[in-house]
Amino acid sequence: MQWVKVLGGVVGAAALLGLGIIVGHFAIPKGADSPAPSASASQDLDLKILETVMEQLDANRIRENLRELSKEPHLATSPRDEALVQLLLQRWQDPESGLDSARTTEYEVLLSFPSGEQPNRVDVVNSTGAVLFSCRQSEENVTGEQGGPNVVPPYAAYAPPGTPQGPLVYANQGSEQDFKELQKEAVKLQDSIVLTRYGGVGRGAKAVNAAKYGVAGVLVYTDPKDINDGKSLPNETFPHSWCLPPSGVERGSYFEYFGDPLTPYLPATPSSFRLNSDNASGFPPIPIQPIGFEDARVLLCNLGGKLAPADWQGGLGCDYNLGPGFRLNGIFPEDSQVNVSVHNRLELRNSSNVLGIIRGAVEPDRYVLYGNHRDSWVHGAVDPSTGTAVLLELSRVLGTLLKKGTWRPRRSIVFASWGAEEFGLIGSTEFTEEFFSKLQERAVAYINVDISVFANATLRVQGTPPVQSVVFSAAKQISAPGSSGLSIYGNWIRYYNRSSSVYGLVPSVGTLGAGSDYAPFIHFLGISSMDIAYTYDRSKTSARIYPTYHTAFDTFDYVDKFLDPGFSSHQAVARTAGSVLLRLSDSLFLPLNVSDYSETLRSFLQAAENLRDLLEQHNISFGPLVTAVEKFEGAATSFNQRIATLREGTPDPLQVRMINDQLMLLERTFLNSQAFPEERYYNHVLWAPRTGSVATFPGLSNAYSQAENTGHEPAAWAEVQRQLSIVVAALEGAAATLRPVADL
Ligand SMILES: [Zn+2]
């Protein structure tokens, strides 16, 4: 079945290419769809060009880009967001340093904003309804950048409006386990307001879990223990250090899925079919509002009830009790309640992506994509502008070489500035929906650089196994910032490493979840993807993320003074991502090592071994999975040998293209759109979310947990068998893709 799918893809691509040439005759300047006249089919990575690019990536220009990008708040679709669309277009259309072409694509998408007239409120009220205490409605204006009409007040995007009131309960991180614990302790949850802290589970999950217990409303705050290594006094926090000030509030999307909520699987063009927003799913079921730890302290330190468990305690300087309601001799009468007023509104807005293209000289119909989102919550200096500042510098350096006629890549490069990521990866997801077929047939890889610098200690990369080798090659040839004399690779391995059965000690490359715009590329489209950044020394901080994340304190000065003075970590990321981009766009053979998937498959198989006896007790044969993994390993090894042999000779351009198509399409063979019908966009059978505890193939792990939790019902075991077969079919398909093309 996978074979047919791949064969169909190749035939389809050929047909489209033919169509492209015919259409191109009328629509596109002559030559745009064919290799450049001077191009040689054997064009390969030019190390001199690579060296030039590395040298020209300038830390100070990145700093100046960041200053401009983060000068004003640029919430998705705001006037400043639109002004930045123009800035990107202008840079990419510059006659001296621009790209071949640049354009915008617009989508009409459903966003959520707080009401301008009725601010969201959190009040403590007594039994007569008199207000005893109110949480801040905005962050303290500490640097002059936290006020003004363009600073969106803290809110939970997509939380429904409502004004619930009830006794307060502390629910730790709001996980399923936390609510079970409260139930066990006989804390009344029905009609209560629960206070949760960020972390543990996703934002929206806190409200989803709470609603199951009849909770009426949810508050969420950032605990200083989780974000500031315990520091909470104003003089210990920004602008005196990188720590979050007491009034700081993390904004964020509480939408459960990604993409435009009203047009799943369809691009959100104005004429597209839209769900009625009442029928759209994935929004929090009850009102939820984020607050700062300054206000959380007043609420939490006055709670009554039993003492919360030790691992529920935090850094507010008091014992955290469970509630419900306030304690005797606290600052509020015991029967006081908390009233939460949420007045968020859903609005259809036009959001733009900006695309900048460098046409490939030899294989213009193969795309290497490089992207980041543009929209922020407030000034968004770190998130996302550290990434966009790097993107602009990289495109300037490549654009300059291009305009001078010094260089043109072998394959096409597509730079992207995505809109409305903060609301749920919306711009990138709509792009993958609109160009689904074209990207499936022609996209080689996707590089995401969102927050480029979380901290200045070491490189951090997440990606699928085939990208490991190209990232390592790049990181070995670039010096790490600072005086260590180490390469980026040598520095990286000191902080994050693992023992590989193939290579020994190597830096560890993380897996891709759904934290940024790579998600639709890897999960929906099966395009080999990666996310590149500089990050923390974990021996120095346990902060959940950089402390001012999604607050009005994420400003230029914050980056300039505390995250990366001198911008050398930015430059290191620009060089690493730039080198990876050039290697992918210019190398004769795509630098993706498919056999690095074998190690992952082996570890999944080993974890699954623990289930073998139980599976066989239920008449599910484990043998086909073992055989499929072995087939993949064998096919990958001989595939790499074929490449090595071809490299030794003078390969025919069509042979090279055939190999490169196999390399490109391998990731696609792991897709199965029927594998997880309840999970929107998750088609990749190796990287879908794993909720089961066994560290194996996610579908198998989840189905197995389900079978255990439902008391081993036959239907649950049938699903285990189905998931096992899905994995076997995908691995068989993957092996078939790597075998010589005539060998079915
Ligand atoms: Zn971001």
XYZ file of C-alpha atoms and ligand atoms in Angstrom:
745
model
C 0.000 0.000 0.000
C 2.844 2.380 0.867
C 4.607 1.406 -2.342
C 1.578 2.308 -4.425
C 1.358 5.600 -2.579
C 4.977 6.449 -3.330
C 4.721 5.324 -6.951
C 1.575 7.464 -7.260
C 3.513 10.389 -5.827
C 6.325 10.064 -8.334
C 3.994 9.719 -11.324
C 1.976 12.671 -10.017
C 5.127 14.750 -9.663
C 6.151 13.966 -13.239
C 2.716 14.898 -14.529
C 2.785 18.149 -12.556
C 6.250 18.961 -13.803
C 4.955 18.544 -17.350
C 2.016 20.791 -16.587
C 4.363 23.299 -14.966
C 6.398 23.536 -18.150
C 3.308 24.002 -20.327
C 1.821 26.639 -18.034
C 5.255 28.168 -17.594
C 5.432 28.801 -21.321
C 2.678 31.335 -20.972
C 3.025 32.591 -17.448
C 6.602 32.509 -16.272
C 9.660 34.170 -17.788
C 11.515 31.739 -19.978
C 13.897 29.535 -18.044
C 12.226 29.883 -14.664
C 11.128 26.250 -14.626
C 14.227 24.746 -16.118
C 17.787 24.641 -14.845
C 19.795 27.836 -15.301
C 21.670 27.766 -18.641
C 25.069 27.907 -16.948
C 24.164 25.288 -14.327
C 26.031 22.052 -14.248
C 24.086 18.960 -13.251
C 26.961 17.950 -11.006
C 26.890 21.234 -9.010
C 27.803 20.385 -5.431
C 28.341 22.198 -2.130
C 31.071 24.821 -2.558
C 33.075 25.021 0.667
C 34.432 28.466 -0.252
C 30.904 29.845 -0.550
C 30.020 28.175 2.736
C 33.035 29.812 4.379
C 32.080 33.217 2.936
C 28.562 32.902 4.304
C 29.876 31.910 7.738
C 32.188 34.949 7.789
C 29.589 37.427 6.609
C 26.894 36.552 9.169
C 27.237 39.597 11.381
C 26.340 39.699 15.080
C 25.820 43.447 15.081
C 23.421 43.366 12.153
C 21.423 40.666 13.947
C 21.315 42.983 16.973
C 20.054 45.880 14.816
C 17.419 43.620 13.217
C 16.247 42.635 16.683
C 16.010 46.250 17.827
C 13.775 47.088 14.847
C 11.631 43.949 15.051
C 10.952 44.287 18.783
C 10.565 48.075 18.880
C 6.779 47.845 19.256
C 4.285 45.167 20.225
C 3.262 43.146 17.153
C 0.409 40.867 18.080
C -0.882 38.817 15.106
C -2.795 40.964 12.577
C -2.115 44.224 14.482
C -0.973 47.279 12.456
C 2.628 46.698 13.589
C 2.437 43.031 12.504
C 1.329 44.291 9.081
C 4.160 46.851 9.082
C 6.622 44.023 9.678
C 5.117 42.173 6.694
C 6.143 45.223 4.633
C 9.593 45.276 6.255
C 10.185 41.636 5.282
C 8.917 42.230 1.741
C 11.166 45.241 1.384
C 14.247 43.352 2.581
C 13.538 40.381 0.330
C 12.878 42.631 -2.670
C 16.001 44.738 -2.156
C 17.924 45.068 -5.459
C 21.288 44.499 -3.749
C 20.570 41.969 -1.053
C 17.123 40.591 -1.846
C 15.931 37.237 -3.153
C 14.595 36.267 -6.589
C 11.035 37.007 -5.500
C 8.949 37.695 -2.429
C 5.222 37.773 -1.847
C 2.552 37.514 0.805
C -0.267 35.026 1.161
C -3.248 35.949 3.306
C -5.631 33.757 5.267
C -8.836 34.698 7.072
C -8.473 33.007 10.427
C -10.262 32.842 13.771
C -8.344 34.586 16.553
C -9.343 35.433 20.135
C -8.823 38.772 21.898
C -9.799 40.305 25.217
C -12.594 42.876 25.023
C -11.425 46.486 24.685
C -14.348 47.785 26.765
C -14.752 45.145 29.457
C -11.397 44.099 30.929
C -11.033 40.571 32.274
C -11.049 40.646 36.087
C -10.205 38.404 39.007
C -11.687 39.576 42.347
C -12.057 38.247 45.858
C -15.601 39.030 47.049
C -17.238 38.621 50.457
C -20.606 37.028 51.143
C -22.438 40.269 50.258
C -20.598 40.520 46.944
C -18.349 43.415 47.971
C -14.932 43.339 46.286
C -12.148 42.812 48.865
C -9.215 42.403 46.483
C -8.619 42.667 42.741
C -5.806 41.168 40.713
C -3.896 43.531 38.421
C -5.379 43.940 34.949
C -2.020 44.693 33.399
C 1.638 44.205 34.240
C 3.530 46.880 36.166
C 5.103 49.448 33.839
C 8.668 48.872 34.956
C 10.648 49.998 31.884
C 8.077 52.205 30.147
C 7.339 49.409 27.655
C 4.632 47.592 29.628
C 1.938 50.243 29.129
C 0.071 51.754 26.202
C -2.765 50.681 23.945
C -0.737 48.140 21.956
C 0.193 46.003 24.953
C -2.510 43.348 25.012
C -3.581 42.678 28.631
C -2.836 39.186 29.923
C -5.507 36.681 28.796
C -6.015 33.074 27.805
C -6.650 33.086 24.048
C -9.775 31.084 23.067
C -10.986 30.828 26.692
C -14.755 31.294 26.578
C -16.385 34.355 28.177
C -18.129 33.898 31.520
C -18.227 35.163 35.105
C -17.951 32.117 37.363
C -17.645 32.555 41.132
C -16.845 30.039 43.844
C -14.580 29.007 46.689
C -10.907 28.780 45.701
C -9.040 25.451 45.476
C -5.339 24.949 44.720
C -4.923 22.291 41.995
C -1.149 22.240 41.454
C -0.522 21.996 37.661
C -4.072 20.995 36.783
C -3.145 17.560 35.490
C -5.538 14.600 35.563
C -3.417 13.181 38.364
C -3.688 16.430 40.358
C -7.489 16.398 40.198
C -7.550 12.731 41.220
C -5.412 13.662 44.209
C -7.852 16.437 45.197
C -10.743 14.025 44.853
C -8.913 11.531 47.052
C -8.445 14.251 49.666
C -12.221 14.911 49.447
C -11.723 18.535 48.383
C -15.012 19.743 46.891
C -14.398 20.763 43.289
C -17.961 21.232 42.035
C -18.586 24.951 41.308
C -15.164 25.939 42.632
C -12.510 28.191 41.092
C -9.178 26.381 40.896
C -5.788 28.047 40.973
C -3.140 26.190 38.938
C 0.481 26.868 38.107
C 1.982 26.708 34.635
C 3.874 23.558 33.714
C 3.266 19.811 33.699
C 0.440 19.783 31.155
C -0.516 22.085 28.272
C -2.351 25.328 28.959
C -5.724 24.227 27.615
C -5.520 20.830 29.346
C -5.825 22.541 32.748
C -9.333 23.761 31.900
C -10.291 20.498 30.167
C -9.252 18.445 33.218
C -10.903 20.852 35.671
C -14.223 20.883 33.817
C -14.531 17.107 34.243
C -14.836 17.682 37.995
C -17.452 20.412 37.735
C -14.984 23.247 38.312
C -16.498 26.585 37.222
C -13.377 28.605 36.397
C -9.587 28.325 36.343
C -6.727 30.675 37.232
C -3.153 29.997 36.182
C 0.064 31.646 37.339
C 3.822 31.170 37.019
C 5.453 30.063 40.273
C 8.842 31.669 41.070
C 10.170 28.205 41.904
C 9.441 27.063 38.337
C 10.669 30.164 36.492
C 13.008 32.255 38.683
C 14.949 29.580 40.572
C 12.959 30.827 43.558
C 13.640 34.557 43.214
C 10.555 36.724 43.621
C 11.457 40.171 44.986
C 11.259 43.177 42.654
C 14.953 43.985 43.131
C 15.925 40.410 42.173
C 13.941 40.460 38.926
C 13.995 42.269 35.564
C 15.368 44.944 34.953
C 17.868 43.914 37.672
C 18.242 40.342 36.391
C 16.717 38.056 33.778
C 14.031 36.889 36.289
C 10.304 37.464 35.835
C 8.950 40.485 37.783
C 6.144 39.750 40.265
C 3.474 41.273 37.994
C 4.583 39.322 34.883
C 1.946 37.106 33.266
C 2.446 34.441 30.598
C -0.123 34.885 27.821
C -0.761 32.060 25.406
C -3.119 30.062 23.237
C -5.403 27.623 25.033
C -6.570 26.006 21.777
C -6.028 22.261 21.880
C -5.141 21.698 18.217
C -3.156 23.728 15.731
C -4.168 25.515 12.527
C -7.162 27.794 12.010
C -9.926 26.474 14.297
C -12.679 26.883 11.680
C -11.013 25.287 8.644
C -9.301 22.030 9.685
C -7.571 20.397 6.672
C -8.587 23.282 4.378
C -6.707 26.520 3.677
C -8.529 29.450 5.310
C -9.132 31.371 2.090
C -12.044 33.831 2.244
C -14.286 31.506 0.216
C -13.381 28.357 2.144
C -15.946 26.282 4.010
C -15.942 27.275 7.688
C -17.282 25.516 10.731
C -19.694 27.529 12.821
C -17.593 28.700 15.782
C -20.155 27.081 18.120
C -19.320 23.724 16.517
C -15.573 24.185 16.433
C -13.738 21.968 18.899
C -10.586 22.350 20.936
C -11.460 25.494 22.924
C -11.281 25.427 26.757
C -14.683 24.348 28.109
C -14.711 26.873 31.004
C -13.342 30.403 31.557
C -9.662 30.594 32.417
C -7.466 33.613 33.167
C -3.712 33.933 33.825
C -2.398 36.114 36.698
C 1.017 37.154 38.053
C 2.667 35.527 41.062
C 2.318 38.779 43.001
C -1.472 38.265 42.951
C -1.274 34.476 43.159
C 0.605 34.943 46.445
C -2.306 36.876 47.985
C -4.737 34.126 46.972
C -2.621 31.071 47.656
C -1.018 32.207 50.918
C -4.477 32.805 52.398
C -6.033 29.486 51.389
C -7.442 27.182 54.056
C -7.908 23.423 54.076
C -5.268 20.729 54.270
C -1.605 21.314 53.515
C -0.885 20.489 49.849
C 1.567 17.622 49.103
C 5.287 18.454 49.213
C 5.740 18.485 45.432
C 2.829 20.928 45.077
C 4.637 23.546 47.204
C 6.353 26.452 45.445
C 8.369 29.616 45.901
C 5.809 32.131 47.198
C 7.175 32.014 50.738
C 4.191 30.383 52.461
C 2.645 26.947 52.916
C 0.325 26.104 50.039
C -2.989 24.675 51.268
C -5.593 22.937 49.140
C -8.703 24.920 50.119
C -11.544 25.067 49.430
C -11.892 28.671 50.565
C -9.767 30.967 52.656
C -8.244 30.209 56.036
C -9.211 31.402 59.452
C -7.235 34.519 60.488
C -6.158 35.208 56.912
C -6.743 38.565 55.231
C -10.147 37.496 53.846
C -13.244 36.280 55.679
C -13.380 32.481 55.401
C -16.525 32.454 53.263
C -15.091 34.848 50.664
C -15.088 33.591 47.109
C -13.190 34.294 43.920
C -14.980 35.824 40.965
C -13.451 35.450 37.504
C -14.771 37.658 34.689
C -13.612 36.716 31.221
C -14.809 38.751 28.233
C -12.707 37.329 25.409
C -14.093 37.549 21.873
C -13.527 35.436 18.779
C -12.772 37.451 15.639
C -12.090 36.578 12.000
C -8.911 38.420 10.966
C -6.621 38.488 7.933
C -3.185 37.118 8.726
C -0.255 37.151 6.287
C 2.625 34.833 5.582
C 5.592 36.296 3.712
C 7.467 33.978 1.350
C 10.868 34.759 -0.187
C 12.279 32.506 -2.876
C 15.720 31.806 -4.309
C 15.310 29.709 -7.457
C 17.522 26.645 -7.617
C 20.025 26.457 -10.485
C 19.843 22.700 -11.145
C 16.767 21.400 -9.369
C 14.434 24.407 -9.086
C 11.545 22.041 -8.331
C 13.090 20.840 -5.071
C 12.514 23.116 -2.075
C 14.460 23.584 1.123
C 12.262 25.591 3.474
C 13.459 27.835 6.287
C 10.921 29.630 8.469
C 9.897 31.377 11.633
C 6.769 33.121 12.828
C 6.568 36.897 12.945
C 3.755 37.582 15.428
C 4.432 38.068 19.137
C 2.317 38.480 22.276
C 3.818 41.847 23.182
C 7.221 43.146 21.967
C 8.331 39.575 21.473
C 12.050 40.294 21.448
C 13.030 36.735 22.320
C 9.911 35.041 20.948
C 9.959 35.216 17.928
C 12.234 38.123 17.018
C 15.555 36.473 17.969
C 14.646 33.977 15.227
C 13.491 36.588 12.697
C 16.608 38.709 13.331
C 18.698 35.664 12.346
C 16.421 34.878 9.377
C 16.856 38.421 8.012
C 20.639 38.309 8.398
C 20.880 34.927 6.701
C 18.660 36.007 3.810
C 20.706 39.230 3.456
C 24.005 37.351 3.164
C 22.601 34.798 0.689
C 20.695 37.506 -1.203
C 23.871 39.565 -1.614
C 25.792 36.606 -3.088
C 22.849 35.905 -5.347
C 22.549 39.480 -6.644
C 26.300 39.669 -7.246
C 26.044 36.533 -9.359
C 28.530 34.723 -7.109
C 26.185 31.936 -6.125
C 22.875 30.272 -6.881
C 21.853 27.161 -4.945
C 21.381 23.788 -6.585
C 17.817 23.537 -5.172
C 15.304 26.292 -4.485
C 15.262 27.915 -1.052
C 11.982 29.166 0.389
C 12.203 31.595 3.324
C 8.980 32.032 5.268
C 7.689 34.469 7.875
C 4.568 32.854 9.315
C 1.606 34.763 10.735
C -0.458 33.998 13.854
C 1.763 31.252 15.243
C 1.058 32.279 18.813
C -2.622 31.427 18.378
C -1.801 27.872 17.265
C 0.750 27.637 14.403
C -1.924 29.068 12.136
C 0.011 30.636 9.215
C 2.301 27.651 8.723
C -0.534 25.137 9.011
C -2.672 27.005 6.465
C 0.371 27.084 4.139
C 0.786 23.295 4.386
C -2.927 22.876 3.639
C -2.863 25.204 0.634
C 0.297 23.687 -0.892
C -0.205 20.148 0.369
C 0.471 18.276 -2.908
C 3.311 20.458 -4.090
C 5.120 20.239 -0.751
C 4.617 16.491 -0.449
C 6.110 16.010 -3.874
C 8.940 18.524 -3.750
C 9.945 19.646 -0.240
C 13.294 18.275 0.851
C 13.388 19.549 4.439
C 12.065 22.255 6.764
C 14.363 24.253 9.071
C 12.633 26.160 11.881
C 14.419 28.820 13.905
C 11.808 30.378 16.210
C 13.406 31.577 19.468
C 17.046 31.432 18.339
C 18.509 32.190 21.779
C 16.892 30.967 25.009
C 20.247 31.383 26.773
C 23.893 31.471 25.729
C 25.333 28.121 26.879
C 24.964 25.598 24.052
C 23.327 24.553 20.809
C 20.004 22.698 21.126
C 18.499 20.854 18.170
C 15.276 18.943 17.786
C 14.604 16.956 14.634
C 13.952 13.624 13.003
C 16.886 11.172 12.804
C 17.887 11.846 9.146
C 18.806 15.481 9.984
C 21.246 14.522 12.736
C 24.178 14.020 10.354
C 23.824 17.355 8.538
C 23.506 19.239 11.828
C 26.590 17.474 13.202
C 28.601 18.268 10.034
C 27.649 21.940 10.330
C 28.273 22.162 14.095
C 31.716 20.548 13.854
C 33.004 23.280 11.533
C 31.898 26.368 13.469
C 33.606 27.780 16.564
C 31.499 28.060 19.680
C 31.129 31.559 21.113
C 33.438 32.328 24.022
C 37.019 31.442 24.720
C 36.768 27.651 25.021
C 38.323 27.051 21.622
C 35.722 24.320 21.073
C 33.536 23.864 18.034
C 29.788 24.280 18.481
C 29.650 20.479 18.347
C 32.405 20.082 20.970
C 30.642 22.526 23.271
C 27.217 20.932 22.693
C 28.370 17.426 23.599
C 29.491 18.717 27.013
C 25.949 19.806 27.872
C 23.588 17.370 26.149
C 24.787 13.978 25.051
C 23.797 10.360 24.711
C 25.498 7.109 24.037
C 24.701 5.943 20.515
C 25.002 2.245 19.630
C 26.425 3.323 16.262
C 28.592 6.386 16.985
C 29.407 6.252 20.706
C 29.002 9.525 22.605
C 27.194 12.169 20.503
C 25.181 15.318 21.250
C 21.557 14.405 21.773
C 19.061 15.651 19.203
C 15.589 16.001 20.741
C 12.299 14.942 19.195
C 9.789 17.331 17.628
C 6.533 17.954 19.481
C 4.171 20.720 18.387
C 5.806 23.736 20.018
C 6.413 25.729 16.846
C 5.782 25.886 13.101
C 7.651 22.675 12.269
C 4.622 20.710 13.552
C 2.491 20.725 10.365
C 5.594 19.987 8.248
C 6.642 16.881 10.132
C 3.337 15.549 11.473
C 0.934 16.440 8.663
C 3.228 16.324 5.628
C 6.090 14.021 6.653
C 8.819 16.489 5.685
C 12.122 15.957 7.525
C 12.235 18.873 9.955
C 14.377 20.447 12.631
C 14.335 23.280 15.155
C 17.619 25.021 16.011
C 18.441 27.304 18.975
C 20.987 28.207 21.624
C 19.935 27.307 25.149
C 20.596 26.943 28.895
C 23.218 25.461 31.080
C 20.901 23.266 33.101
C 23.321 23.222 36.021
C 22.785 26.967 36.398
C 19.005 27.270 36.092
C 15.956 25.070 36.332
C 13.688 27.718 34.740
C 10.854 26.055 32.809
C 11.571 28.455 29.941
C 13.273 31.878 29.789
C 11.518 33.826 32.550
C 9.837 36.666 30.618
C 8.285 34.281 28.046
C 5.016 35.719 26.611
C 5.069 38.709 28.985
C 5.474 42.463 28.396
C 9.016 42.161 29.815
C 10.304 40.225 26.767
C 12.008 43.288 25.277
C 15.151 44.244 23.326
C 17.011 45.306 26.493
C 16.210 41.954 28.083
C 18.017 40.164 25.237
C 20.784 42.742 24.947
C 21.580 42.810 28.675
C 20.770 39.346 29.957
C 20.275 36.701 27.257
C 23.046 37.351 24.782
C 25.172 40.484 25.294
C 27.277 40.840 22.150
C 24.907 38.581 20.182
C 27.512 35.867 19.708
C 24.978 33.106 20.431
C 22.712 34.620 17.777
C 25.620 34.524 15.366
C 26.334 30.888 16.304
C 22.735 29.936 15.520
C 22.798 31.914 12.252
C 25.959 30.058 11.220
C 24.677 26.623 12.219
C 21.276 27.064 10.595
C 22.890 28.754 7.580
C 25.354 25.925 7.120
C 22.575 23.337 7.397
C 20.521 25.306 4.859
C 23.405 25.525 2.366
C 24.283 21.859 2.766
C 20.668 20.856 2.105
C 20.224 23.201 -0.837
C 23.636 22.745 -2.485
C 24.916 19.215 -1.893
C 24.795 16.893 -4.901
C 23.448 14.096 -2.692
C 21.029 15.261 -0.008
C 22.868 15.159 3.340
C 20.091 13.223 5.084
C 21.248 9.979 6.665
C 18.289 7.614 6.521
C 20.106 4.832 8.332
C 20.034 6.995 11.485
C 16.368 5.974 11.692
C 17.549 2.416 12.435
C 18.722 3.405 15.907
C 15.319 4.903 16.760
C 13.460 1.895 15.408
C 15.707 -0.451 17.400
C 15.034 1.434 20.641
C 11.264 1.420 19.964
C 11.473 -2.308 19.221
C 13.434 -2.994 22.395
C 10.862 -1.142 24.494
C 8.102 -3.111 22.759
C 9.839 -6.381 23.680
C 8.433 -5.917 27.196
C 4.949 -6.279 25.733
C 5.718 -9.351 23.624
C 4.347 -11.969 26.056
C 1.157 -10.060 26.703
C 0.617 -9.442 22.991
C 1.101 -13.108 22.224
C -1.338 -14.060 25.001
C -3.882 -12.058 23.008
C -2.916 -13.818 19.762
C -1.066 -10.792 18.397
C 2.098 -11.927 16.696
C 5.192 -9.875 17.475
C 7.264 -11.467 14.701
C 6.205 -9.173 11.823
C 7.401 -6.115 13.772
C 10.835 -7.643 14.326
C 11.041 -8.601 10.635
C 9.960 -5.124 9.509
C 12.626 -3.392 11.646
C 15.266 -5.788 10.306
C 14.140 -5.157 6.736
C 14.431 -1.420 7.272
C 17.918 -1.735 8.741
C 19.063 -3.916 5.845
C 17.551 -1.630 3.222
C 19.061 1.497 4.821
C 22.528 -0.038 5.034
C 22.587 -1.162 1.408
C 21.086 2.160 0.324
C 23.994 4.005 1.987
C 26.416 1.627 0.261
C 24.853 2.427 -3.111
C 25.350 6.147 -2.433
C 28.982 5.541 -1.424
C 29.605 3.613 -4.653
C 27.972 6.313 -6.760
C 30.086 8.989 -5.048
C 33.240 7.178 -6.131
C 32.338 7.365 -9.802
C 30.751 10.051 -11.973
C 27.087 9.492 -11.321
C 24.525 10.079 -14.001
C 22.259 13.067 -13.092
C 19.201 10.837 -13.214
C 20.802 8.355 -10.831
C 21.516 11.217 -8.419
C 17.973 12.448 -8.728
C 16.622 8.936 -8.098
C 18.678 8.597 -4.905
C 17.725 12.078 -3.746
C 14.048 11.323 -4.269
C 14.413 8.235 -2.097
C 16.105 10.345 0.586
C 13.418 13.010 0.372
C 10.482 10.607 0.337
C 11.574 8.318 3.147
C 9.956 10.534 5.825
C 6.696 10.498 3.827
C 6.497 6.693 4.038
C 5.851 6.926 7.793
C 2.573 8.775 7.226
C -0.782 7.114 7.692
C -3.753 9.457 7.734
C -5.961 6.746 9.281
C -3.643 5.883 12.153
C -4.888 8.404 14.711
C -8.361 9.531 13.637
C -8.894 11.497 16.870
C -5.631 13.476 16.547
C -5.864 16.380 14.109
C -2.894 16.513 11.659
C -0.904 13.746 13.319
C -0.161 11.352 10.458
C 3.443 10.384 11.260
C 3.298 6.976 12.932
C 6.666 7.393 14.665
C 6.233 10.895 16.156
C 2.562 11.241 17.095
C 2.000 12.170 20.759
C 2.730 9.252 23.057
C 0.568 9.122 26.175
C 1.296 5.491 27.058
C 4.176 4.797 29.422
C 6.078 2.306 27.228
C 8.693 4.208 25.177
C 7.830 2.513 21.902
C 5.899 3.374 18.708
C 3.309 5.920 19.929
C 0.231 4.217 18.458
C 1.233 0.880 19.951
C 2.117 2.415 23.309
C -1.151 4.351 23.552
C -3.314 1.420 22.460
C -1.561 -0.859 24.929
C -2.165 1.571 27.840
C -5.782 1.807 26.787
C -6.102 -1.999 26.816
C -4.641 -2.075 30.310
C -6.836 0.764 31.589
C -10.053 -0.695 30.182
C -9.525 -4.043 31.888
C -8.247 -5.779 28.759
C -11.397 -5.561 26.654
C -11.306 -7.374 23.284
C -11.968 -4.133 21.350
C -8.977 -2.494 23.031
C -6.742 -5.425 22.057
C -8.056 -5.213 18.499
C -6.784 -1.623 18.453
C -3.387 -2.809 19.720
C -3.267 -5.230 16.799
C -4.354 -2.506 14.367
C -1.632 -0.145 15.618
C 0.984 -2.881 15.353
C -0.066 -3.543 11.758
C 0.084 0.178 10.945
C 3.698 0.317 12.152
C 4.631 -2.876 10.304
C 3.090 -1.561 7.064
C 4.892 1.781 7.440
C 8.274 0.128 8.075
C 7.782 -2.296 5.179
C 6.892 0.686 2.990
C 9.935 2.609 4.187
C 12.227 -0.336 3.440
C 10.672 -0.703 -0.009
C 11.305 2.992 -0.721
C 15.001 2.569 0.054
C 15.489 -0.609 -1.971
C 16.635 -0.321 -5.609
C 13.657 1.056 -7.491
C 13.129 -2.009 -9.650
C 13.205 -4.292 -6.602
C 9.616 -4.610 -5.361
Zn 7.679 31.553 18.975
